[in-house]
Tab-separated table of C-alpha atoms and ligand atoms in Angstrom:
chain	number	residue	atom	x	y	z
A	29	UNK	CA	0.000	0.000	0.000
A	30	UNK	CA	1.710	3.062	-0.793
A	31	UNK	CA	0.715	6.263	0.884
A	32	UNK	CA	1.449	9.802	-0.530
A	33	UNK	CA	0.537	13.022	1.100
A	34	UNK	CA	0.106	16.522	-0.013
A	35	UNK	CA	-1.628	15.372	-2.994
A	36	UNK	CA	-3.597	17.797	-4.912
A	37	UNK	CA	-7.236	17.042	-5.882
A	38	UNK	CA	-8.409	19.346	-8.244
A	39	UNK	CA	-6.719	17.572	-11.305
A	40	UNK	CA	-8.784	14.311	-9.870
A	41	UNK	CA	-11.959	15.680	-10.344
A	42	UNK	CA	-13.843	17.017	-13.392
A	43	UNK	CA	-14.433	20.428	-12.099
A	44	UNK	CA	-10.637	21.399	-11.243
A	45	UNK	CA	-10.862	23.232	-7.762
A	46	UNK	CA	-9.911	22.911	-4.546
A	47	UNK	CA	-6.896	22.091	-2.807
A	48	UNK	CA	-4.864	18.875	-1.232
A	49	UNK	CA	-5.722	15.327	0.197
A	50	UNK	CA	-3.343	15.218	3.420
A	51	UNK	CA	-2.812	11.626	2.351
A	52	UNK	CA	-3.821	9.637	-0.694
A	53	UNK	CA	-3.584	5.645	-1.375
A	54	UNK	CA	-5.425	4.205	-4.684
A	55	UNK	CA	-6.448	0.648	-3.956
A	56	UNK	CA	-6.678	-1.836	-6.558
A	57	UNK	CA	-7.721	-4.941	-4.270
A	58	UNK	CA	-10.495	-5.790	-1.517
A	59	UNK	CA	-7.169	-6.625	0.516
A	60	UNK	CA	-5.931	-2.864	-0.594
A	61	UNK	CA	-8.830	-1.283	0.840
A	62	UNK	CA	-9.292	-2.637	3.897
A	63	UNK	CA	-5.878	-2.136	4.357
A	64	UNK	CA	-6.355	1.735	3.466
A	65	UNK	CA	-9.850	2.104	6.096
A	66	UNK	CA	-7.240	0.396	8.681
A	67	UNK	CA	-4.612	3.036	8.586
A	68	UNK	CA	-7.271	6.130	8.231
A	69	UNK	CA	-8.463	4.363	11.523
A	70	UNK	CA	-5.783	3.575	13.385
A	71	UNK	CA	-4.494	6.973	12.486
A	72	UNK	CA	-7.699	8.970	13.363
A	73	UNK	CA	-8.046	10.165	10.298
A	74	UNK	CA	-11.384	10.913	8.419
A	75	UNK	CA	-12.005	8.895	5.224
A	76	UNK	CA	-13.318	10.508	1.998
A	77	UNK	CA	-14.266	7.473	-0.760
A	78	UNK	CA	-12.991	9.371	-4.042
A	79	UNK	CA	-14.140	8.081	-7.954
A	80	UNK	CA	-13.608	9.438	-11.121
A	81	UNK	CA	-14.193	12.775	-9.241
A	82	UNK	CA	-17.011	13.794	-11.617
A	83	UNK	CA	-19.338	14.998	-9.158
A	84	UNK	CA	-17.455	16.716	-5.964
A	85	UNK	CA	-16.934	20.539	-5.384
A	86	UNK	CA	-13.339	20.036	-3.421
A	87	UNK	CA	-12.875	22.823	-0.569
A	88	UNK	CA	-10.281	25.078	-1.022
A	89	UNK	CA	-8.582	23.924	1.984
A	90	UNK	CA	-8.441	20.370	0.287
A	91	UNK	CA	-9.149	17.230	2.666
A	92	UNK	CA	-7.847	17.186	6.341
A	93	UNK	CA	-7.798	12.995	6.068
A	94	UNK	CA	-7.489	10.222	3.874
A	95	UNK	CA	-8.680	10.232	0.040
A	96	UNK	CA	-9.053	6.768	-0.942
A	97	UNK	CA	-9.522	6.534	-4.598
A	98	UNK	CA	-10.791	3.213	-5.804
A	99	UNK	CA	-9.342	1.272	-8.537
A	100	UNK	CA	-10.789	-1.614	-8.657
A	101	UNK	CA	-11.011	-3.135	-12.125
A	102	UNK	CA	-12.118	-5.873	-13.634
A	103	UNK	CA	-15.806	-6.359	-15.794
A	104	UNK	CA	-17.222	-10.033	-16.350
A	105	UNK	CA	-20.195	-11.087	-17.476
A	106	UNK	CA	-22.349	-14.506	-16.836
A	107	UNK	CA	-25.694	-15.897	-18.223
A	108	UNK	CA	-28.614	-16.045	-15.239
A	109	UNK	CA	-32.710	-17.108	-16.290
A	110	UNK	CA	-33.199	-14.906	-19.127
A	111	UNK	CA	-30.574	-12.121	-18.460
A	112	UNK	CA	-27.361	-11.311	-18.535
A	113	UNK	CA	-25.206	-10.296	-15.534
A	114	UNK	CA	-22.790	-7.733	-16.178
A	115	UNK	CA	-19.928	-7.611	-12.694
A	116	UNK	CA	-18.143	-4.251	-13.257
A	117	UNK	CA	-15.301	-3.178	-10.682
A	118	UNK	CA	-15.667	0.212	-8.475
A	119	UNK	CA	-12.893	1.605	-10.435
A	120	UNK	CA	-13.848	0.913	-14.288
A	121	UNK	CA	-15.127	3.658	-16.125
A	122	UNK	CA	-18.718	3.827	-16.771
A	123	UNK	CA	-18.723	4.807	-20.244
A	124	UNK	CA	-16.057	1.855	-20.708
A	125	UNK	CA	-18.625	-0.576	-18.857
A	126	UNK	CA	-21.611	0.681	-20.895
A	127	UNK	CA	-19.664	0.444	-24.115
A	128	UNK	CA	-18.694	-3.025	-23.645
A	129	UNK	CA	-22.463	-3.851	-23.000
A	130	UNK	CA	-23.450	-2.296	-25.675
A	131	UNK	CA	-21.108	-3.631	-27.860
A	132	UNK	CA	-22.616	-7.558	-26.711
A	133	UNK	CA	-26.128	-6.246	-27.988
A	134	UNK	CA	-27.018	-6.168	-24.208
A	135	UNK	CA	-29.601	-3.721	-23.507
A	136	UNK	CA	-30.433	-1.678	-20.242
A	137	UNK	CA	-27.844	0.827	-19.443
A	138	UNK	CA	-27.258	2.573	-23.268
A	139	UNK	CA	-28.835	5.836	-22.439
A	140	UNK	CA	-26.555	6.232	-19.659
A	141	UNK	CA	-23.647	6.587	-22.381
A	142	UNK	CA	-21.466	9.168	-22.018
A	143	UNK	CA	-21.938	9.889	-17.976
A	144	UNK	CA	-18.115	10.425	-16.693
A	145	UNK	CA	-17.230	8.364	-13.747
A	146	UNK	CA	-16.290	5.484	-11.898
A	147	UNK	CA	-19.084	1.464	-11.958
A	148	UNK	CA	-18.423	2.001	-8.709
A	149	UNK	CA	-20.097	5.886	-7.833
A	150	UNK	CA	-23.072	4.467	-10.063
A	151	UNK	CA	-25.406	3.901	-7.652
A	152	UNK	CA	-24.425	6.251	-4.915
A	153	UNK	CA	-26.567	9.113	-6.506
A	154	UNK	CA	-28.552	6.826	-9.093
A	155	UNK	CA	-27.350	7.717	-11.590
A	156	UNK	CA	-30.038	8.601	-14.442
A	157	UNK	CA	-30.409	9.745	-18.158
A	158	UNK	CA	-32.532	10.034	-20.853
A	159	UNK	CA	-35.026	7.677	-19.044
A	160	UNK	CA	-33.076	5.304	-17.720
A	161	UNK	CA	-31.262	5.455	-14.352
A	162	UNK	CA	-28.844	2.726	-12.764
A	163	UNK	CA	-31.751	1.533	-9.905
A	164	UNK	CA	-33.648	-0.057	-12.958
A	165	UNK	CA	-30.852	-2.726	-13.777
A	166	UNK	CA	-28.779	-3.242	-10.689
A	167	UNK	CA	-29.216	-6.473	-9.225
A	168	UNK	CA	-26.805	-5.742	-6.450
A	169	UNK	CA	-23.813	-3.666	-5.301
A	170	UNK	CA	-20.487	-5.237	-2.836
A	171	UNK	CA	-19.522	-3.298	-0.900
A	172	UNK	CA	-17.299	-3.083	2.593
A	173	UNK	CA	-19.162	-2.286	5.296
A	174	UNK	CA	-16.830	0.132	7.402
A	175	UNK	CA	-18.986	-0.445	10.527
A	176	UNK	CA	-17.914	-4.369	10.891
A	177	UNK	CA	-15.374	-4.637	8.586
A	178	UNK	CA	-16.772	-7.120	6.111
A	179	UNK	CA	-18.161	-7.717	2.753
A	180	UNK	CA	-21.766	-7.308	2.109
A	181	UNK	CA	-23.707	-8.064	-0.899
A	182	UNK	CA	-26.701	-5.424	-0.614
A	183	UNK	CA	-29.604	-6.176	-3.020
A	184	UNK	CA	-31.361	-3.606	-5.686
A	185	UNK	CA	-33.598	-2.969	-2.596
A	186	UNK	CA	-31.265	-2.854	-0.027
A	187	UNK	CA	-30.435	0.250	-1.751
A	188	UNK	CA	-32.631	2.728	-1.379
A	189	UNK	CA	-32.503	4.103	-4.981
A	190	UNK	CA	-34.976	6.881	-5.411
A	191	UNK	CA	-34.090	10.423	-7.758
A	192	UNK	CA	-30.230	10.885	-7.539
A	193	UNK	CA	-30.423	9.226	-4.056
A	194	UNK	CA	-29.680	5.637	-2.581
A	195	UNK	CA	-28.831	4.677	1.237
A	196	UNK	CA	-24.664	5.740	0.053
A	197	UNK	CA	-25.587	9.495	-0.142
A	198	UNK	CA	-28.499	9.346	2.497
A	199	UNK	CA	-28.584	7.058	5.750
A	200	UNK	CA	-25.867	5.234	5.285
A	201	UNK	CA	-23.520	8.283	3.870
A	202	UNK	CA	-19.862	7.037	5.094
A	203	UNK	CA	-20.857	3.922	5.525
A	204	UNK	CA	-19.801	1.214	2.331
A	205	UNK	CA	-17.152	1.885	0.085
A	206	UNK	CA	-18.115	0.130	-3.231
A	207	UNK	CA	-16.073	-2.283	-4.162
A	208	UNK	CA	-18.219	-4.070	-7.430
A	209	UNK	CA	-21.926	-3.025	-8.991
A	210	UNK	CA	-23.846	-6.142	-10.419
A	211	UNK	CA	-25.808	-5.354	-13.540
A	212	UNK	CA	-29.049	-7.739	-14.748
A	213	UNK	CA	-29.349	-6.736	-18.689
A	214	UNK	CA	-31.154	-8.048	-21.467
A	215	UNK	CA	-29.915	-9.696	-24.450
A	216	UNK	CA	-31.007	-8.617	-27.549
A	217	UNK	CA	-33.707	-6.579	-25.885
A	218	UNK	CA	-34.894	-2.963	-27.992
A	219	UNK	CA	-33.006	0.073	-27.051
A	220	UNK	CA	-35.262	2.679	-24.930
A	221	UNK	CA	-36.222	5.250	-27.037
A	222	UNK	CA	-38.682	7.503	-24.439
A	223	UNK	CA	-36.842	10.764	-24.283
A	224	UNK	CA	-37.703	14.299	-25.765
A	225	UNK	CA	-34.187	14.695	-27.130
A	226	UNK	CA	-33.792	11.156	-28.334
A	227	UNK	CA	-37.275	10.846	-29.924
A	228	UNK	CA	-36.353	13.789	-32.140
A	229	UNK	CA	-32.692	12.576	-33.444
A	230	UNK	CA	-34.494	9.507	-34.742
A	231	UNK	CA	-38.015	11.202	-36.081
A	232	UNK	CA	-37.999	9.796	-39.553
A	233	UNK	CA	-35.536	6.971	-39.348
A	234	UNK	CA	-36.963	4.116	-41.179
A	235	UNK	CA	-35.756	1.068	-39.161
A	236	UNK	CA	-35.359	1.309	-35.527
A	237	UNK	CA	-32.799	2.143	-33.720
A	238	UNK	CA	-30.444	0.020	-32.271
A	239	UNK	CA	-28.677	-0.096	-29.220
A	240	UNK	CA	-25.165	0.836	-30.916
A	241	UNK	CA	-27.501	3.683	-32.424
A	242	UNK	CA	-28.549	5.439	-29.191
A	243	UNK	CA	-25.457	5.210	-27.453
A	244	UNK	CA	-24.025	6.823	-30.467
A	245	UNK	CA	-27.036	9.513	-30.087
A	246	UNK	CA	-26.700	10.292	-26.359
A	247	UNK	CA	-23.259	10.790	-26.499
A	248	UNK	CA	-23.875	13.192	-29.306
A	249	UNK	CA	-26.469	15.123	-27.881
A	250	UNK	CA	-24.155	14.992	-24.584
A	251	UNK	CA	-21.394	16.319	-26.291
A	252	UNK	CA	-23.912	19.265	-27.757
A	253	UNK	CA	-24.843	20.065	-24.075
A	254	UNK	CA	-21.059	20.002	-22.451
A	255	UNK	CA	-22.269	17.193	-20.763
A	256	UNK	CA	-19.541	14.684	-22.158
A	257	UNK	CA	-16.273	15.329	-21.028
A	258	UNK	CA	-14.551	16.155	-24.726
A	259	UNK	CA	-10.617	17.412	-25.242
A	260	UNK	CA	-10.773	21.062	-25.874
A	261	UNK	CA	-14.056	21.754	-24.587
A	262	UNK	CA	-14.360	24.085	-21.922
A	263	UNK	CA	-17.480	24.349	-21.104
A	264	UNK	CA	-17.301	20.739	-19.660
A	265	UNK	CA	-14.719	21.869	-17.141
A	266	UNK	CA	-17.936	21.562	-14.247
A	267	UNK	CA	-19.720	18.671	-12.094
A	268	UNK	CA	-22.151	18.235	-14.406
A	269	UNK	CA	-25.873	19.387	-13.643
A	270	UNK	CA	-25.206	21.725	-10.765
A	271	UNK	CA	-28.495	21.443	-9.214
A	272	UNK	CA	-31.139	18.699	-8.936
A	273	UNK	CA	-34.605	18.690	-10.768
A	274	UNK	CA	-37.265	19.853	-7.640
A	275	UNK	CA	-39.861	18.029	-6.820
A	276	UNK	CA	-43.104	19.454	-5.598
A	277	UNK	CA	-45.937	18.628	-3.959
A	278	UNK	CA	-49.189	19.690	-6.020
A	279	UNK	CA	-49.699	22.363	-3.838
A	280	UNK	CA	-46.299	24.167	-4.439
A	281	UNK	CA	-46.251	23.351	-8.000
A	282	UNK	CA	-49.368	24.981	-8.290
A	283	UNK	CA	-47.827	28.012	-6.633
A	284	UNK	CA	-45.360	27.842	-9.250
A	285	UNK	CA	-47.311	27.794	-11.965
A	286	UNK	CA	-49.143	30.894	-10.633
A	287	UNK	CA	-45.768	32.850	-10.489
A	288	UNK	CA	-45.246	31.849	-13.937
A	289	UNK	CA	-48.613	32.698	-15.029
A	290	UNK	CA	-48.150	36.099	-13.837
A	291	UNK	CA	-45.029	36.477	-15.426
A	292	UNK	CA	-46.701	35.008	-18.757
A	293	UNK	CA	-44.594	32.071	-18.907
A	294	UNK	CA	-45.657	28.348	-18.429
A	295	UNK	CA	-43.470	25.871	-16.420
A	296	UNK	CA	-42.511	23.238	-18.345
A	297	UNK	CA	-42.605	19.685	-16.263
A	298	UNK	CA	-43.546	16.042	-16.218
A	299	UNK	CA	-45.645	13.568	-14.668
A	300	UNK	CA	-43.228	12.544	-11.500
A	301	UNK	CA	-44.069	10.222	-8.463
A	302	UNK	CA	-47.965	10.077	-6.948
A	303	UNK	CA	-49.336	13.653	-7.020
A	304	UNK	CA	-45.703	15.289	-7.707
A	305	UNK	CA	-44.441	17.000	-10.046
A	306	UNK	CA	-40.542	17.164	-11.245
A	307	UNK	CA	-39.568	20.315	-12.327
A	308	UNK	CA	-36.866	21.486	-14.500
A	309	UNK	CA	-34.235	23.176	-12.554
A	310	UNK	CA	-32.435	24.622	-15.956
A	311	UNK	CA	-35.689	26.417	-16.689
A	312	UNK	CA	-35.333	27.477	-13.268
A	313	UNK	CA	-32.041	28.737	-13.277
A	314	UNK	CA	-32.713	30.453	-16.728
A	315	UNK	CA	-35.401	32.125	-15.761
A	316	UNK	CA	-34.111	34.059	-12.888
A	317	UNK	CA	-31.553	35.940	-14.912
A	318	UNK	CA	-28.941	32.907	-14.965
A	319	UNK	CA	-28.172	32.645	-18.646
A	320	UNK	CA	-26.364	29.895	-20.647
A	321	UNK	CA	-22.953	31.826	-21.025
A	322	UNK	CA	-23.535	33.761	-18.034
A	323	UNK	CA	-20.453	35.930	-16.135
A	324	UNK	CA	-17.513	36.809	-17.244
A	325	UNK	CA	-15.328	35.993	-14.217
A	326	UNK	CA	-13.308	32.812	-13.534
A	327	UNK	CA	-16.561	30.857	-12.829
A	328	UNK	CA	-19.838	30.918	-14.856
A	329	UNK	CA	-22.606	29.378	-16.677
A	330	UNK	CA	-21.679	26.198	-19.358
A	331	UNK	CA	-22.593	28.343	-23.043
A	332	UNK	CA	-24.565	24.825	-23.935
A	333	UNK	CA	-26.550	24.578	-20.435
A	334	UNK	CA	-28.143	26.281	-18.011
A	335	UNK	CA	-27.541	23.599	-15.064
A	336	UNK	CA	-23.564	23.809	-15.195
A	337	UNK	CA	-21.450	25.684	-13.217
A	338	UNK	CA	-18.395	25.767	-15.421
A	339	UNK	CA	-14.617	26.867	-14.162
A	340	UNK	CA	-13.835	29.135	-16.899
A	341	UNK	CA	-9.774	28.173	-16.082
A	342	UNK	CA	-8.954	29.648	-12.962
A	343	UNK	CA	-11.705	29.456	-10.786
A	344	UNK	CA	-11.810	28.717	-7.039
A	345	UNK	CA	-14.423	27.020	-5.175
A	346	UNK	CA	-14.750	29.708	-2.840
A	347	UNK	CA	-16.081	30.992	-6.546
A	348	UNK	CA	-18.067	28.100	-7.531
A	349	UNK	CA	-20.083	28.665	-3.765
A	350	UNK	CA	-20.619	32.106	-4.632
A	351	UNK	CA	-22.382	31.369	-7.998
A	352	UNK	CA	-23.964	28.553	-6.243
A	353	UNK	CA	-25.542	30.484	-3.684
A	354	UNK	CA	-26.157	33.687	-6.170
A	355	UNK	CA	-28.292	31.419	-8.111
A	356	UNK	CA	-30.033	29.534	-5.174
A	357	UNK	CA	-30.853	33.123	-3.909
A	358	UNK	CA	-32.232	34.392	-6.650
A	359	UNK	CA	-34.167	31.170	-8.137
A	360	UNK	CA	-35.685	31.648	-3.893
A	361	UNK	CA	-36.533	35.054	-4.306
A	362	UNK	CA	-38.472	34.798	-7.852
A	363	UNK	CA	-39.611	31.245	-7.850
A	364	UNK	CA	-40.026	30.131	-4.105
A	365	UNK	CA	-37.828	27.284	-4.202
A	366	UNK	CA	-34.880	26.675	-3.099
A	367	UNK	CA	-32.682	24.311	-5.494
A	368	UNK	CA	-30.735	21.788	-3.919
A	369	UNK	CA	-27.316	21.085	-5.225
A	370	UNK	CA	-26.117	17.686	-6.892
A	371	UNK	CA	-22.549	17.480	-6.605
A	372	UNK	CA	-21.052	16.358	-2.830
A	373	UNK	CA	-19.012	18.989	-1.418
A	374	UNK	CA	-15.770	17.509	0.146
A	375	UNK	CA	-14.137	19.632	2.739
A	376	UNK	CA	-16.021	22.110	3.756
B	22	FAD	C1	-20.071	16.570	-17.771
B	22	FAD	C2	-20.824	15.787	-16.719
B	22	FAD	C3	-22.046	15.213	-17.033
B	22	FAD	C4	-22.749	14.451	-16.067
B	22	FAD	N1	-23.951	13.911	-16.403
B	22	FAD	C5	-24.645	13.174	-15.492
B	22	FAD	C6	-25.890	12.574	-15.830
B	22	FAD	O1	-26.369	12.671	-16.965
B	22	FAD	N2	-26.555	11.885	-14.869
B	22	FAD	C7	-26.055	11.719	-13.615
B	22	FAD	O2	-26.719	11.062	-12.784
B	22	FAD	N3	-24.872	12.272	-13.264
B	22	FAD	C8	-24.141	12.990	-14.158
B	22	FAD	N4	-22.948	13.566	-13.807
B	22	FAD	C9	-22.435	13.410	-12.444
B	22	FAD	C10	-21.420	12.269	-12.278
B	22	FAD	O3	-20.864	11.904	-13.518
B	22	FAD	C11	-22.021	11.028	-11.637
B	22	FAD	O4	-22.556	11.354	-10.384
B	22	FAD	C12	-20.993	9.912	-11.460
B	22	FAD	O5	-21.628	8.728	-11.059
B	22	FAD	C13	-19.906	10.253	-10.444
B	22	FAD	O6	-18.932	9.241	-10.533
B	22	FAD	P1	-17.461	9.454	-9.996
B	22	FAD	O7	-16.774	8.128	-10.072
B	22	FAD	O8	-16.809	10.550	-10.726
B	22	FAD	O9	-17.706	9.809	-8.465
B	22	FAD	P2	-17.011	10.938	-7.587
B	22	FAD	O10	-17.360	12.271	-8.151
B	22	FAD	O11	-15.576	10.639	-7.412
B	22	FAD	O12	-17.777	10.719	-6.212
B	22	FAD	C14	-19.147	11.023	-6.097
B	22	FAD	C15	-19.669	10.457	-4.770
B	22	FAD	O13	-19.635	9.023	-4.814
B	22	FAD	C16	-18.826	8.525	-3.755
B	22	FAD	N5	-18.100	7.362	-4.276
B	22	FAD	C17	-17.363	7.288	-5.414
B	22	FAD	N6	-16.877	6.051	-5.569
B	22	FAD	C18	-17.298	5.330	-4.496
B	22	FAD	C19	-17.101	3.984	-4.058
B	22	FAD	N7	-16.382	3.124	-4.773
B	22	FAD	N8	-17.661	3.600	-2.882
B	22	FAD	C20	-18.393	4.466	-2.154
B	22	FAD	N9	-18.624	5.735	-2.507
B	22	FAD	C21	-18.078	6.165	-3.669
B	22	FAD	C22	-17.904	9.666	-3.365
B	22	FAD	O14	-17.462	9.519	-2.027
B	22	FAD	C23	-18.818	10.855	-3.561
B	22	FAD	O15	-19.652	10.975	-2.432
B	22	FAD	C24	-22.218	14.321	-14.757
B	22	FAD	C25	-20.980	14.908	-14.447
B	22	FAD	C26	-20.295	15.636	-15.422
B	22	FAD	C27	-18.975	16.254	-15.075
């Protein structure tokens, strides 16, 4: 196990602030990681579980403890009843993992092409796309269990999945560091084709598409959005979607659509669970002066999306918090609702 310390973060994560991990290990084995929680607890040290670093906001004052990063890797795949179990290790890359499913005409995961990230941070926030999200084809997630030391394998329901949650970021936050996700896919199954944005790229395609298609579709409407991490491309430099969709009860959403009303503008939103409603938090944003392209400092507004905060090259996240709250103030003030980030924030 080799330890290093001082180790800066930002270049680990997609965003590109904040400061240092007091120590780092990356742990390529079950044996590596247990071996890792040991020191950071013999040592008194607190323990931060660190991916592909797609989704963190890293304080400027970096991370008192540990970082563990897991690098797990390793992707097999078995036959079960009348699906196909895809094993992927914490530390493969998702887009990697979903390609090579693809690529076996396996179907289940292809609209969540192009997400950046580790298997292994998959189902901490469930993550979702274009329809799908990760809670509809795990079967189960491994995981070490810091409270007794062993290996659990937790089942789809053990999980807790519900909209970019799952017991990892809620109840149990601190508790399992992911070690392998367990996919159940179908073979030869039709590619989902539900989506606004995906429904449009193939209006008047003949044949249907297939599942090589849409992956090849999502990443390219990704990649027109910022939202897939692309050489050269700096409006990707962010966490991805800033802030989470809001769900309301029918109550407040019919307050909101009374604001909007009297502002002659009409909330656009969709059917979400029981008598809620999911709103769209870019409409949000954009419609309380937060403009695609907006500011013209280090930090700002992704030119392709309204949800991302984008580090424009030199940003801090002292800056990133101050756009963060600007925009959570002023979304408040007009709208009512208070938007709730996505991305975890590590150190502060
Ligand atoms: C351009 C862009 C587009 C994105 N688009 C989407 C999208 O469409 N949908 C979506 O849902 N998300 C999206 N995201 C967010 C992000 O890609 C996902 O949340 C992703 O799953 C994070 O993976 P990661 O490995 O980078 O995790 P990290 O950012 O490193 O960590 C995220 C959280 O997971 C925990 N974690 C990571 N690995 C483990 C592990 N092995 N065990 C326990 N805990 C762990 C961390 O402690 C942290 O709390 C986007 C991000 C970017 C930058």
């Amino acid at each position: 196990m080799v330890v290093t310390e001082n180790v800066p973060l930002a270049p680990l994560t997609t965003l590109k602030v904040g400061g240092a991990a007091r120590y780092f290990i990356e742990a390529t084995s079950t044996a590596d990681v247990s071996q890792a929680v040991e020191f950071s607890k013999s040592a008194d040290l607190p323990l931060f579980i660190l991916g592909g670093g797609s989704n963190l906001v890293i304080s400027d004052a970096g991370w008192p403890g540990l970082v563990l990063k897991v690098g797990i890797t390793g992707i097999n795949h078995r036959h079960g009843h009348d699906e196909v179990i895809f094993e992927g290790g914490a530390g493969e890359d998702w887009d990697k993992f979903v390609g090579m499913v693809v690529a076996h005409n396996i179907a289940g995961i292809e609209c969540l092409s192009g997400i950046p990230g580790s298997v292994g941070a998959s189902p901490v926030q469930n993550v979702g796309a274009y329809g799908q999200e990760v809670s509809n084809t795990i079967e189960s997630v491994v995981a070490l269990d810091l409270r007794d030391g062993e290996v659990h394998e937790l089942s789809n329901q053990d999980c807790g999945f519900s909209y970019r949650t799952s017991i990892f970021n809620t109840t149990e936050r601190g508790r399992y560091v992911i070690l392998q996700v367990n996919y159940s896919l179908k073979h030869g199954a039709e590619a989902y084709v539900a989506y606004a944005d995906l429904k449009k790229y193939f209006a008047g395609w003949s044949e249907k598409p297939t599942l090589a298609n849409v992956r090849d579709a999502v990443r390219k409407i990704r990649a027109g959005k910022g939202m897939l991490i692309t050489a050269g491309d700096d409006d990707c430099r962010s966490a991805g979607s800033f802030f989470k969709n809001p769900i309301l009860s029918a109550d407040r959403y019919q307050a909101l659509t009374a604001r909007a009303a009297a502002k002659n503008l009409q909330v656009p939103s969709y059917p979400a669970l029981d008598a809620q409603k999911k709103v769209s938090a870019a409409w949000l944003v954009e419609h309380s002066g937060f403009s695609r392209g907006y500011g013209s400092g280090p930090v700002g507004i992704s030119r392709k999306h309204a949800l991302a905060i984008v580090n424009r090259g030199s940003a801090t996240a002292a800056d990133v918090v101050a756009l963060k709250e600007d925009i959570q103030q002023r979304v408040e003030e007009i709208w009512g609702i208070l938007l709730e980030p996505e991305p975890v924030f590590v150190g502060f």
